[in-house]
Coordinates of C-alpha atoms in Angstrom, one line a residue:
M1 CA 23.3 7.8 80.2
K2 CA 25.0 8.3 83.5
R3 CA 23.3 7.3 86.7
S4 CA 23.8 10.8 88.2
V5 CA 21.8 12.3 85.2
L6 CA 19.0 9.8 85.8
V7 CA 18.9 10.6 89.5
L8 CA 18.8 14.3 88.8
L9 CA 16.1 13.8 86.2
F10 CA 14.1 11.8 88.7
L11 CA 14.4 14.5 91.3
I12 CA 13.2 17.1 88.7
F13 CA 10.2 14.8 87.9
I14 CA 9.3 14.5 91.6
F15 CA 9.6 18.2 92.2
G16 CA 7.4 18.9 89.2
Y17 CA 4.8 16.5 90.4
F18 CA 4.9 18.0 93.8
L19 CA 4.2 21.5 92.3
R20 CA 1.2 20.1 90.5
I21 CA -0.4 18.4 93.5
M22 CA 0.7 20.6 96.3
F23 CA -2.8 21.9 97.1
L24 CA -4.9 18.7 96.3
H25 CA -4.8 17.4 99.9
N26 CA -6.9 20.5 100.8
N27 CA -9.5 19.5 98.1
I28 CA -8.4 22.5 96.0
L29 CA -9.8 21.2 92.7
T30 CA -12.1 22.8 90.1
F31 CA -15.2 20.7 90.0
G32 CA -18.0 22.0 87.8
Y33 CA -20.4 20.7 85.3
D34 CA -17.8 19.2 82.9
Q35 CA -15.9 17.5 85.7
A36 CA -19.1 15.9 87.2
R37 CA -20.3 14.8 83.8
D38 CA -16.9 13.2 83.0
A39 CA -16.8 11.5 86.5
V40 CA -20.2 9.9 85.8
N41 CA -19.1 8.6 82.4
A42 CA -15.7 7.4 83.7
L43 CA -17.4 5.4 86.5
E44 CA -19.8 3.8 84.0
I45 CA -16.9 2.7 81.9
A46 CA -15.1 1.4 85.0
H47 CA -18.1 -0.7 85.8
G48 CA -18.3 -2.2 82.3
H49 CA -20.5 0.1 80.4
L50 CA -18.2 0.8 77.4
K51 CA -18.6 4.0 75.4
I52 CA -17.6 5.5 72.0
F53 CA -18.9 9.0 72.5
G54 CA -16.5 11.5 74.1
P55 CA -17.4 14.9 75.5
P56 CA -19.3 17.2 73.1
A57 CA -17.2 19.9 71.4
S58 CA -18.1 23.6 71.6
Q59 CA -19.2 23.4 68.0
P60 CA -22.6 21.6 68.0
G61 CA -22.4 18.4 65.9
L62 CA -18.8 17.5 66.8
F63 CA -17.5 15.4 69.7
H64 CA -14.1 15.0 71.2
G65 CA -12.7 11.4 71.5
V66 CA -13.6 9.0 74.3
F67 CA -10.0 8.4 75.2
Y68 CA -10.1 10.8 78.1
Y69 CA -12.9 8.9 79.8
Y70 CA -11.0 5.6 79.6
V71 CA -7.9 7.3 81.1
L72 CA -10.1 8.6 84.0
A73 CA -11.9 5.4 84.6
P74 CA -9.3 3.4 86.6
F75 CA -8.6 6.4 88.9
Y76 CA -12.3 7.0 89.7
L77 CA -12.6 3.2 90.3
I78 CA -9.7 3.2 92.7
G79 CA -10.9 6.3 94.4
R80 CA -14.5 5.0 94.6
G81 CA -15.7 8.2 92.8
S82 CA -13.2 10.6 94.4
P83 CA -12.3 13.5 92.1
I84 CA -9.2 14.1 94.2
V85 CA -7.8 10.6 93.4
A86 CA -8.6 11.2 89.8
A87 CA -6.7 14.5 89.9
Y88 CA -3.6 12.8 91.5
G89 CA -3.7 10.3 88.6
I90 CA -4.1 12.8 85.8
A91 CA -1.3 15.0 87.4
L92 CA 1.0 12.0 87.4
I93 CA 0.3 11.3 83.7
N94 CA 0.8 15.0 82.8
S95 CA 4.1 15.0 84.7
L96 CA 5.4 12.5 82.2
T97 CA 5.7 15.4 79.8
I98 CA 8.8 16.5 81.8
L99 CA 10.5 13.3 80.6
I100 CA 9.4 13.8 77.0
V101 CA 10.7 17.4 77.1
F102 CA 14.1 16.1 78.4
Y103 CA 14.4 13.4 75.8
L104 CA 13.3 15.5 72.9
T105 CA 15.7 18.2 73.9
F106 CA 18.5 15.7 74.2
L107 CA 17.7 14.3 70.7
M108 CA 17.8 17.8 69.3
T109 CA 20.8 19.2 71.1
K110 CA 22.9 16.2 72.2
N111 CA 23.5 18.2 75.3
I112 CA 22.7 16.8 78.8
K113 CA 22.8 20.1 80.6
T114 CA 20.5 21.8 78.1
S115 CA 18.1 18.8 78.3
L116 CA 18.0 18.9 82.1
I117 CA 17.3 22.6 82.0
A118 CA 14.5 22.1 79.6
G119 CA 13.0 19.4 81.8
F120 CA 13.3 21.6 84.8
L121 CA 11.8 24.7 83.1
Y122 CA 8.8 22.6 82.1
A123 CA 8.6 21.0 85.6
I124 CA 8.1 24.5 87.1
S125 CA 5.9 25.9 84.3
F126 CA 2.9 27.7 85.7
E127 CA 0.7 26.7 82.8
A128 CA 1.7 23.0 83.2
T129 CA 0.8 23.0 86.9
Q130 CA -2.6 24.5 86.0
Y131 CA -3.3 21.8 83.4
A132 CA -2.1 19.0 85.6
T133 CA -5.1 18.8 87.9
W134 CA -7.7 20.3 85.6
L135 CA -10.1 17.4 85.1
S136 CA -11.1 18.2 81.5
N137 CA -10.4 16.4 78.2
P138 CA -7.9 18.9 76.7
T139 CA -5.5 18.3 79.6
L140 CA -4.2 15.1 78.1
G141 CA -2.9 17.2 75.1
I142 CA -0.1 18.2 77.5
V143 CA 1.4 14.8 77.0
T144 CA 0.2 13.8 73.5
V145 CA 1.1 16.9 71.6
P146 CA 4.8 16.9 72.5
L147 CA 4.7 13.1 71.9
M148 CA 3.8 13.8 68.3
Y149 CA 6.6 16.3 67.9
L150 CA 9.1 13.8 69.5
G151 CA 8.1 11.2 66.9
L152 CA 8.1 13.7 64.1
W153 CA 11.6 15.0 64.8
E154 CA 13.1 11.5 64.8
W155 CA 11.1 10.4 61.9
I156 CA 12.4 13.1 59.6
N157 CA 16.0 12.7 60.9
R158 CA 16.2 8.8 61.2
K159 CA 14.6 5.9 59.4
E160 CA 13.4 3.7 62.3
K161 CA 9.8 2.8 61.8
Y162 CA 8.6 3.1 65.4
W163 CA 9.1 6.9 65.4
L164 CA 6.4 7.4 62.8
I165 CA 4.1 5.2 64.9
I166 CA 4.8 7.4 67.9
A167 CA 4.1 10.5 65.8
A168 CA 0.8 9.0 64.6
L169 CA -0.2 8.0 68.1
G170 CA 0.7 11.4 69.5
L171 CA -1.4 13.2 66.8
G172 CA -4.3 10.7 67.0
L173 CA -4.5 10.9 70.8
S174 CA -4.2 14.7 70.7
I175 CA -7.3 14.9 68.4
Q176 CA -9.0 12.4 70.7
S177 CA -8.4 14.7 73.6
E178 CA -9.4 17.9 71.8
I179 CA -10.8 17.6 68.3
F180 CA -9.5 21.0 67.2
L181 CA -5.9 19.9 67.9
A182 CA -6.1 18.5 64.4
Y183 CA -4.4 21.8 63.4
H184 CA -1.0 20.1 64.3
I185 CA -1.4 18.3 61.0
V186 CA -0.1 21.5 59.3
P187 CA 3.4 21.5 60.9
L188 CA 3.5 17.8 60.5
V189 CA 3.0 18.1 56.7
I190 CA 5.5 21.0 56.5
W191 CA 8.2 18.9 58.1
L192 CA 7.4 15.7 56.2
Y193 CA 8.0 17.7 53.1
I194 CA 11.2 19.2 54.4
G195 CA 12.5 15.8 55.5
R196 CA 11.0 14.0 52.5
K197 CA 14.3 12.2 51.7
N198 CA 13.8 10.1 54.8
V199 CA 10.0 9.6 54.3
T200 CA 8.8 6.8 52.1
R201 CA 5.4 6.0 50.7
K202 CA 5.2 2.9 52.8
Q203 CA 5.9 5.0 55.9
L204 CA 3.1 7.4 55.0
M205 CA 0.7 4.5 54.6
T206 CA 1.8 3.1 58.0
F207 CA 1.4 6.5 59.6
G208 CA -2.1 6.9 58.1
G209 CA -3.1 3.4 59.2
V210 CA -2.1 4.0 62.8
L211 CA -3.7 7.4 62.8
I212 CA -7.0 6.0 61.6
L213 CA -7.0 3.2 64.1
T214 CA -6.3 5.8 66.9
L215 CA -9.3 7.8 65.7
L216 CA -11.6 4.9 65.1
T217 CA -13.9 5.5 68.0
M218 CA -14.4 9.1 66.9
F219 CA -15.3 8.0 63.4
L220 CA -17.8 5.5 64.8
A221 CA -19.3 8.2 67.1
Q222 CA -19.7 10.7 64.4
L223 CA -21.3 8.1 62.1
K224 CA -23.7 7.1 64.9
F225 CA -24.6 10.7 65.6
G226 CA -25.2 11.2 61.9
I227 CA -22.9 12.4 59.1
V228 CA -25.2 15.4 58.2
P229 CA -24.7 17.2 61.6
T230 CA -21.0 16.6 61.3
I231 CA -20.9 18.1 57.8
N232 CA -23.0 21.1 59.0
A233 CA -20.6 21.6 62.0
V234 CA -17.6 21.7 59.7
K235 CA -19.4 24.1 57.3
S236 CA -20.3 26.4 60.2
L237 CA -16.7 26.5 61.4
A238 CA -15.5 27.2 57.8
N239 CA -18.0 30.1 57.7
G240 CA -16.8 31.6 61.0
D241 CA -19.5 30.0 63.1
N242 CA -22.3 32.1 61.8
G243 CA -21.7 32.4 58.1
N244 CA -21.1 36.2 58.3
L245 CA -17.4 36.2 58.9
A246 CA -16.8 39.3 56.6
Y247 CA -19.2 41.4 58.7
E248 CA -18.2 40.1 62.1
K249 CA -14.4 40.4 62.1
S250 CA -11.6 41.8 60.1
I251 CA -8.0 40.6 59.7
G252 CA -6.8 43.0 62.3
D253 CA -9.2 41.6 64.9
Y254 CA -7.8 38.1 64.3
L255 CA -4.3 39.4 64.5
I256 CA -4.9 41.0 67.9
L257 CA -6.6 37.9 69.2
Y258 CA -3.8 35.7 68.0
L259 CA -1.1 37.9 69.5
N260 CA -2.9 38.1 72.8
Q261 CA -3.4 34.4 73.1
T262 CA 0.1 33.6 72.0
G263 CA 1.5 36.1 74.4
R264 CA -0.3 34.5 77.3
I265 CA 0.9 31.1 76.4
F266 CA 4.5 32.3 76.1
S267 CA 4.2 34.1 79.4
F268 CA 2.6 31.2 81.4
N269 CA 5.5 29.0 80.3
S270 CA 8.3 31.4 80.8
Y271 CA 7.7 34.4 83.1
P272 CA 4.0 34.6 84.0
G273 CA 4.4 37.8 86.0
N274 CA 4.8 40.0 82.9
V275 CA 3.2 39.0 79.5
G276 CA 5.0 41.7 77.6
W277 CA 8.5 40.8 78.7
S278 CA 7.8 37.1 78.2
F279 CA 6.4 37.6 74.7
V280 CA 9.5 39.7 73.6
L281 CA 11.8 37.1 75.1
V282 CA 10.3 34.1 73.3
I283 CA 9.7 36.0 70.0
A284 CA 13.3 37.2 70.0
M285 CA 14.6 33.6 70.5
A286 CA 12.2 32.3 67.8
I287 CA 13.3 35.0 65.2
T288 CA 17.0 34.3 66.0
G289 CA 16.5 30.7 65.0
I290 CA 15.1 31.9 61.7
I291 CA 17.9 34.3 61.0
K292 CA 20.6 31.6 61.8
H293 CA 18.7 28.9 59.9
D294 CA 18.9 26.7 63.0
R295 CA 16.9 23.6 62.1
K296 CA 15.9 22.7 65.6
I297 CA 14.7 26.3 66.3
L298 CA 12.8 26.3 63.1
F299 CA 11.2 23.1 64.1
L300 CA 10.2 24.6 67.5
D301 CA 8.9 27.7 65.7
T302 CA 6.4 25.7 63.7
W303 CA 5.3 24.1 67.0
L304 CA 5.1 27.4 68.8
F305 CA 2.9 29.1 66.1
S306 CA 1.0 26.0 65.0
H307 CA -2.5 27.2 65.9
L308 CA -2.3 30.1 63.5
S309 CA -4.2 27.9 61.0
V310 CA -7.3 27.9 63.2
V311 CA -7.5 31.5 64.2
T312 CA -10.2 32.4 61.7
V313 CA -12.5 29.6 63.0
G314 CA -12.4 30.7 66.6
G315 CA -8.9 29.4 67.4
T316 CA -8.2 32.1 70.1
S317 CA -11.5 32.0 71.9
T318 CA -10.5 29.2 74.3
P319 CA -7.1 29.1 76.0
F320 CA -6.9 25.3 76.1
L321 CA -6.9 25.2 72.3
M322 CA -3.1 25.9 72.6
V323 CA -2.6 23.0 75.0
G324 CA 0.7 21.2 74.4
I325 CA 2.5 24.3 73.0
G326 CA 4.1 25.1 76.4
P327 CA 6.8 22.4 76.1
A328 CA 8.1 24.1 73.0
V329 CA 8.6 27.3 75.0
S330 CA 10.6 25.4 77.6
I331 CA 12.8 23.7 75.0
L332 CA 13.4 26.9 73.1
I333 CA 14.5 28.9 76.2
A334 CA 16.6 25.9 77.5
S335 CA 18.4 25.8 74.1
F336 CA 19.5 29.4 74.5
I337 CA 20.5 29.0 78.1
G338 CA 22.5 26.0 77.2
T339 CA 24.3 27.9 74.5
W340 CA 25.1 30.7 76.9
I341 CA 26.5 28.2 79.3
N342 CA 28.7 26.7 76.6
K343 CA 30.0 30.2 75.7
K344 CA 30.6 30.8 79.4
Y345 CA 28.0 33.5 79.8
Y346 CA 27.3 32.1 83.2
I347 CA 25.9 35.3 84.8
L348 CA 23.4 35.8 82.0
A349 CA 22.3 32.1 82.1
F350 CA 22.0 32.1 85.9
A351 CA 20.1 35.4 86.0
V352 CA 17.6 34.3 83.4
L353 CA 17.1 31.0 85.3
I354 CA 16.6 32.7 88.6
I355 CA 14.0 35.1 87.1
L356 CA 12.1 32.2 85.5
I357 CA 12.2 30.1 88.6
Y358 CA 10.9 32.9 90.8
G359 CA 8.2 33.9 88.3
N360 CA 6.7 30.5 87.8
I361 CA 6.9 29.2 91.4
S362 CA 5.5 32.4 92.9
M363 CA 2.6 32.4 90.4
T364 CA 2.0 28.7 91.1
I365 CA 1.8 29.3 94.8
S366 CA -0.4 32.3 94.6
Q367 CA -2.8 31.0 91.9
N368 CA -3.0 27.2 92.3
K369 CA -4.4 27.6 95.9
N370 CA -7.5 28.8 94.0
A371 CA -7.6 25.7 91.6
A372 CA -7.7 26.1 87.8
T373 CA -7.9 29.8 87.5
L374 CA -6.8 29.8 83.9
F375 CA -9.7 27.7 82.6
S376 CA -12.7 27.9 85.0
I377 CA -15.5 30.3 84.3
Q378 CA -17.1 29.9 87.8
K379 CA -13.9 30.5 89.8
D380 CA -15.4 29.3 93.1
M381 CA -16.7 26.0 91.9
V382 CA -13.9 24.4 93.9
L383 CA -14.3 21.1 95.7
N384 CA -13.4 22.2 99.2
K385 CA -16.1 25.0 99.0
E386 CA -18.6 22.6 97.5
I387 CA -18.0 20.0 100.2
S388 CA -18.3 22.6 102.9
A389 CA -21.6 23.6 101.4
V390 CA -22.8 20.0 101.4
D391 CA -21.6 19.6 105.1
Y392 CA -23.5 22.7 106.0
T393 CA -26.8 21.2 104.7
Y394 CA -26.3 18.0 106.6
S395 CA -25.2 19.8 109.8
N396 CA -28.3 22.0 109.8
A397 CA -30.5 19.1 109.0
N398 CA -29.2 17.3 112.1
G399 CA -29.9 13.9 110.7
K400 CA -33.4 14.7 109.5
P401 CA -34.5 14.2 105.8
F402 CA -34.2 17.3 103.7
S403 CA -34.6 18.5 100.1
V404 CA -32.5 20.7 97.9
N405 CA -33.0 22.9 94.8
T406 CA -30.2 24.6 92.9
L407 CA -29.4 27.4 90.5
T408 CA -26.6 26.2 88.3
S409 CA -24.5 26.7 85.2
P410 CA -25.6 25.3 82.8
L411 CA -29.1 26.3 83.9
W412 CA -31.2 23.7 85.7
V413 CA -28.6 21.0 85.4
N414 CA -28.0 19.6 88.9
I415 CA -25.3 17.2 88.0
V416 CA -22.6 18.6 90.3
W417 CA -24.7 18.5 93.4
S418 CA -26.3 15.2 92.6
Y419 CA -22.8 13.7 92.2
L420 CA -21.5 15.3 95.4
Y421 CA -24.4 14.1 97.5
K422 CA -24.2 10.6 96.1
W423 CA -20.4 10.3 96.3
Y424 CA -19.6 12.3 99.4
G425 CA -22.8 12.8 101.3
Q426 CA -24.0 9.2 101.2
D427 CA -20.6 7.9 102.3
K428 CA -20.2 10.3 105.2
Y429 CA -23.8 10.7 106.5
N430 CA -25.5 7.5 105.2
Y431 CA -28.3 9.2 103.4
I432 CA -28.9 11.7 100.7
P433 CA -31.5 14.5 100.2
T434 CA -34.4 14.6 97.8
W435 CA -35.0 17.1 95.1
H436 CA -37.7 19.8 94.9
G437 CA -36.6 21.8 91.9
R438 CA -37.4 21.6 88.2
G439 CA -37.8 18.3 86.4
Q440 CA -34.6 16.3 86.0
E441 CA -35.6 14.5 82.8
G442 CA -32.5 13.5 80.7
Q443 CA -29.9 14.2 83.4
V444 CA -27.2 11.6 83.7
I445 CA -27.3 11.6 87.5
A446 CA -30.2 12.9 89.6
L447 CA -31.6 13.0 93.2
N448 CA -35.0 11.4 93.8
D449 CA -37.9 13.8 93.5
D450 CA -39.5 14.9 96.7
N451 CA -43.0 15.1 95.3
N452 CA -43.7 18.2 97.4
K453 CA -43.4 16.2 100.7
W454 CA -40.5 18.2 102.1
N455 CA -40.5 20.5 105.1
L456 CA -36.8 21.2 105.6
G457 CA -35.0 22.4 102.4
F458 CA -31.9 24.1 101.1
S459 CA -31.4 26.4 98.1
I460 CA -27.9 26.1 96.6
I461 CA -27.0 29.0 94.3
E462 CA -23.8 28.6 92.3
P463 CA -21.4 31.5 91.5
Q464 CA -23.2 33.8 89.0
D465 CA -20.4 33.7 86.4
G466 CA -22.0 32.2 83.3
I467 CA -25.6 32.4 84.7
P468 CA -27.8 35.0 82.9
P469 CA -28.7 37.7 85.6
Q470 CA -32.4 37.4 85.1
Y471 CA -32.6 33.9 86.4
L472 CA -31.5 34.7 90.0
P473 CA -34.6 36.7 90.9
E474 CA -36.7 34.1 89.1
F475 CA -35.2 31.3 91.1
M476 CA -35.5 33.2 94.4
G477 CA -39.1 34.1 93.6
Q478 CA -40.0 30.4 93.1
E479 CA -38.4 29.4 96.3
N480 CA -39.9 32.2 98.3
S481 CA -43.4 31.3 97.0
Y482 CA -43.4 28.1 99.1
S483 CA -40.7 28.4 101.7
K484 CA -39.1 30.9 104.1
I485 CA -35.3 31.5 104.6
V486 CA -34.3 30.6 108.1
G487 CA -30.6 30.8 107.6
E488 CA -27.9 31.2 105.0
K489 CA -24.2 30.9 104.5
S490 CA -21.7 31.7 101.7
F491 CA -18.9 29.5 100.7
G492 CA -16.9 31.8 98.5
A493 CA -19.4 32.7 95.8
I494 CA -21.6 29.7 96.5
L495 CA -24.6 30.6 98.6
V496 CA -26.7 28.1 100.6
Q497 CA -30.0 29.1 102.0
E498 CA -31.8 27.0 104.7
R499 CA -35.5 27.0 104.1
D500 CA -38.6 25.9 106.1
K501 CA -41.9 25.3 104.3
Q502 CA -43.8 24.8 107.5
N503 CA -42.9 28.3 108.9
L504 CA -44.0 30.2 105.8
K505 CA -46.8 32.6 106.5
I506 CA -49.0 33.1 103.4
L507 CA -50.0 36.7 103.1
P508 CA -53.7 37.4 102.4

């Protein structure tokens, strides 16, 4: 490959990485319950406490793999607990997908221009920039899913053994990252059957062996947790979560959900400014490949629509279940733009490129300054606002001991604020507050209980998204029963109240 091509590819990679991290220096990073929990686990691994359990899945009884924790561990170790350093590291790993997209496109089209266009389109993808710094286990699927399809494409078209190993690693690590990404087994089986002339029994056995080794920690974790809860979880999924699938949803409901979710994914990786136009563009290209019996487009189609197999078990309820499908959108669009260039339809190719560039970069600039808006439930649980809230408590305490209580999502789990005070507060102010809220039994990280000795305190109320409305007045009533508000300040949707127990006047 020419040096000029490698230089251009490197520049595309650097530009893509810049788009992913452009707001990190301002502490623009979603940091909620999941992120704090994962930070604690990653730091424990970094300090020698090895684990086999990954994050719990949304379906009780199932766990994701522990792979994500081990990827996070060195970044948290280097950053001494800094989520920002971890985000820089994860963004760098996720940016490697730009190179995978370029290489897979080249293997499929044998065209350098088309491959560079595909890499560039993925570099500027709005969805990709959102995933890049989202510190949650599904984000690694951005790399591992296209890695599986890279290995699969070459496995069914060539006979080199290492490609099937890459396909197995890609699938296994995808399932480690998000257990429900096992649905990519369906397109894999389809293409192994289509390319069966190049697939031997020995290769299948090798593939299965590598896949099992990659998933070994997950098997061990499920066995340790107990096989019965795992079986019950699978049965619950098969029954539509509650066993009353026939009464809860009809086929039309699933069709609408699937089309809506697919439309958003197509949009966030093509032209995020208009879901309708984006959906029509990608669908038209996908159907064209079917009509022309274009093998590479058909391959991309099975990738694009792969999550159809999990729609009836809740496959469209979470946007990150389609993680890793975005690269297929970039390759598909690039394939058509490359064809237009070869046919000298320069104006059409240039016009589409300009529209896609404008749509993605403008959306990235407008949305990423607010952190992971595609995935976060509590939109204002952003590190810069949380740190400002912590600074406010220390500033008003003026060096004196103080205590805190919090209203959080999940309810009564203080992990975010315990982590922030121990990582950030301790380092900057040389002491941490005590805790005067509900008992913290079973929490993975906690502040020391005050034992009702506090005079100066603060109530930290998280954004109300995800918190049942009846708990806010209950929390305020408890705090008001033994303290008085002497000041308060909002940091976005995060509210901090300064409280003084001594100044409270008890009414007769």
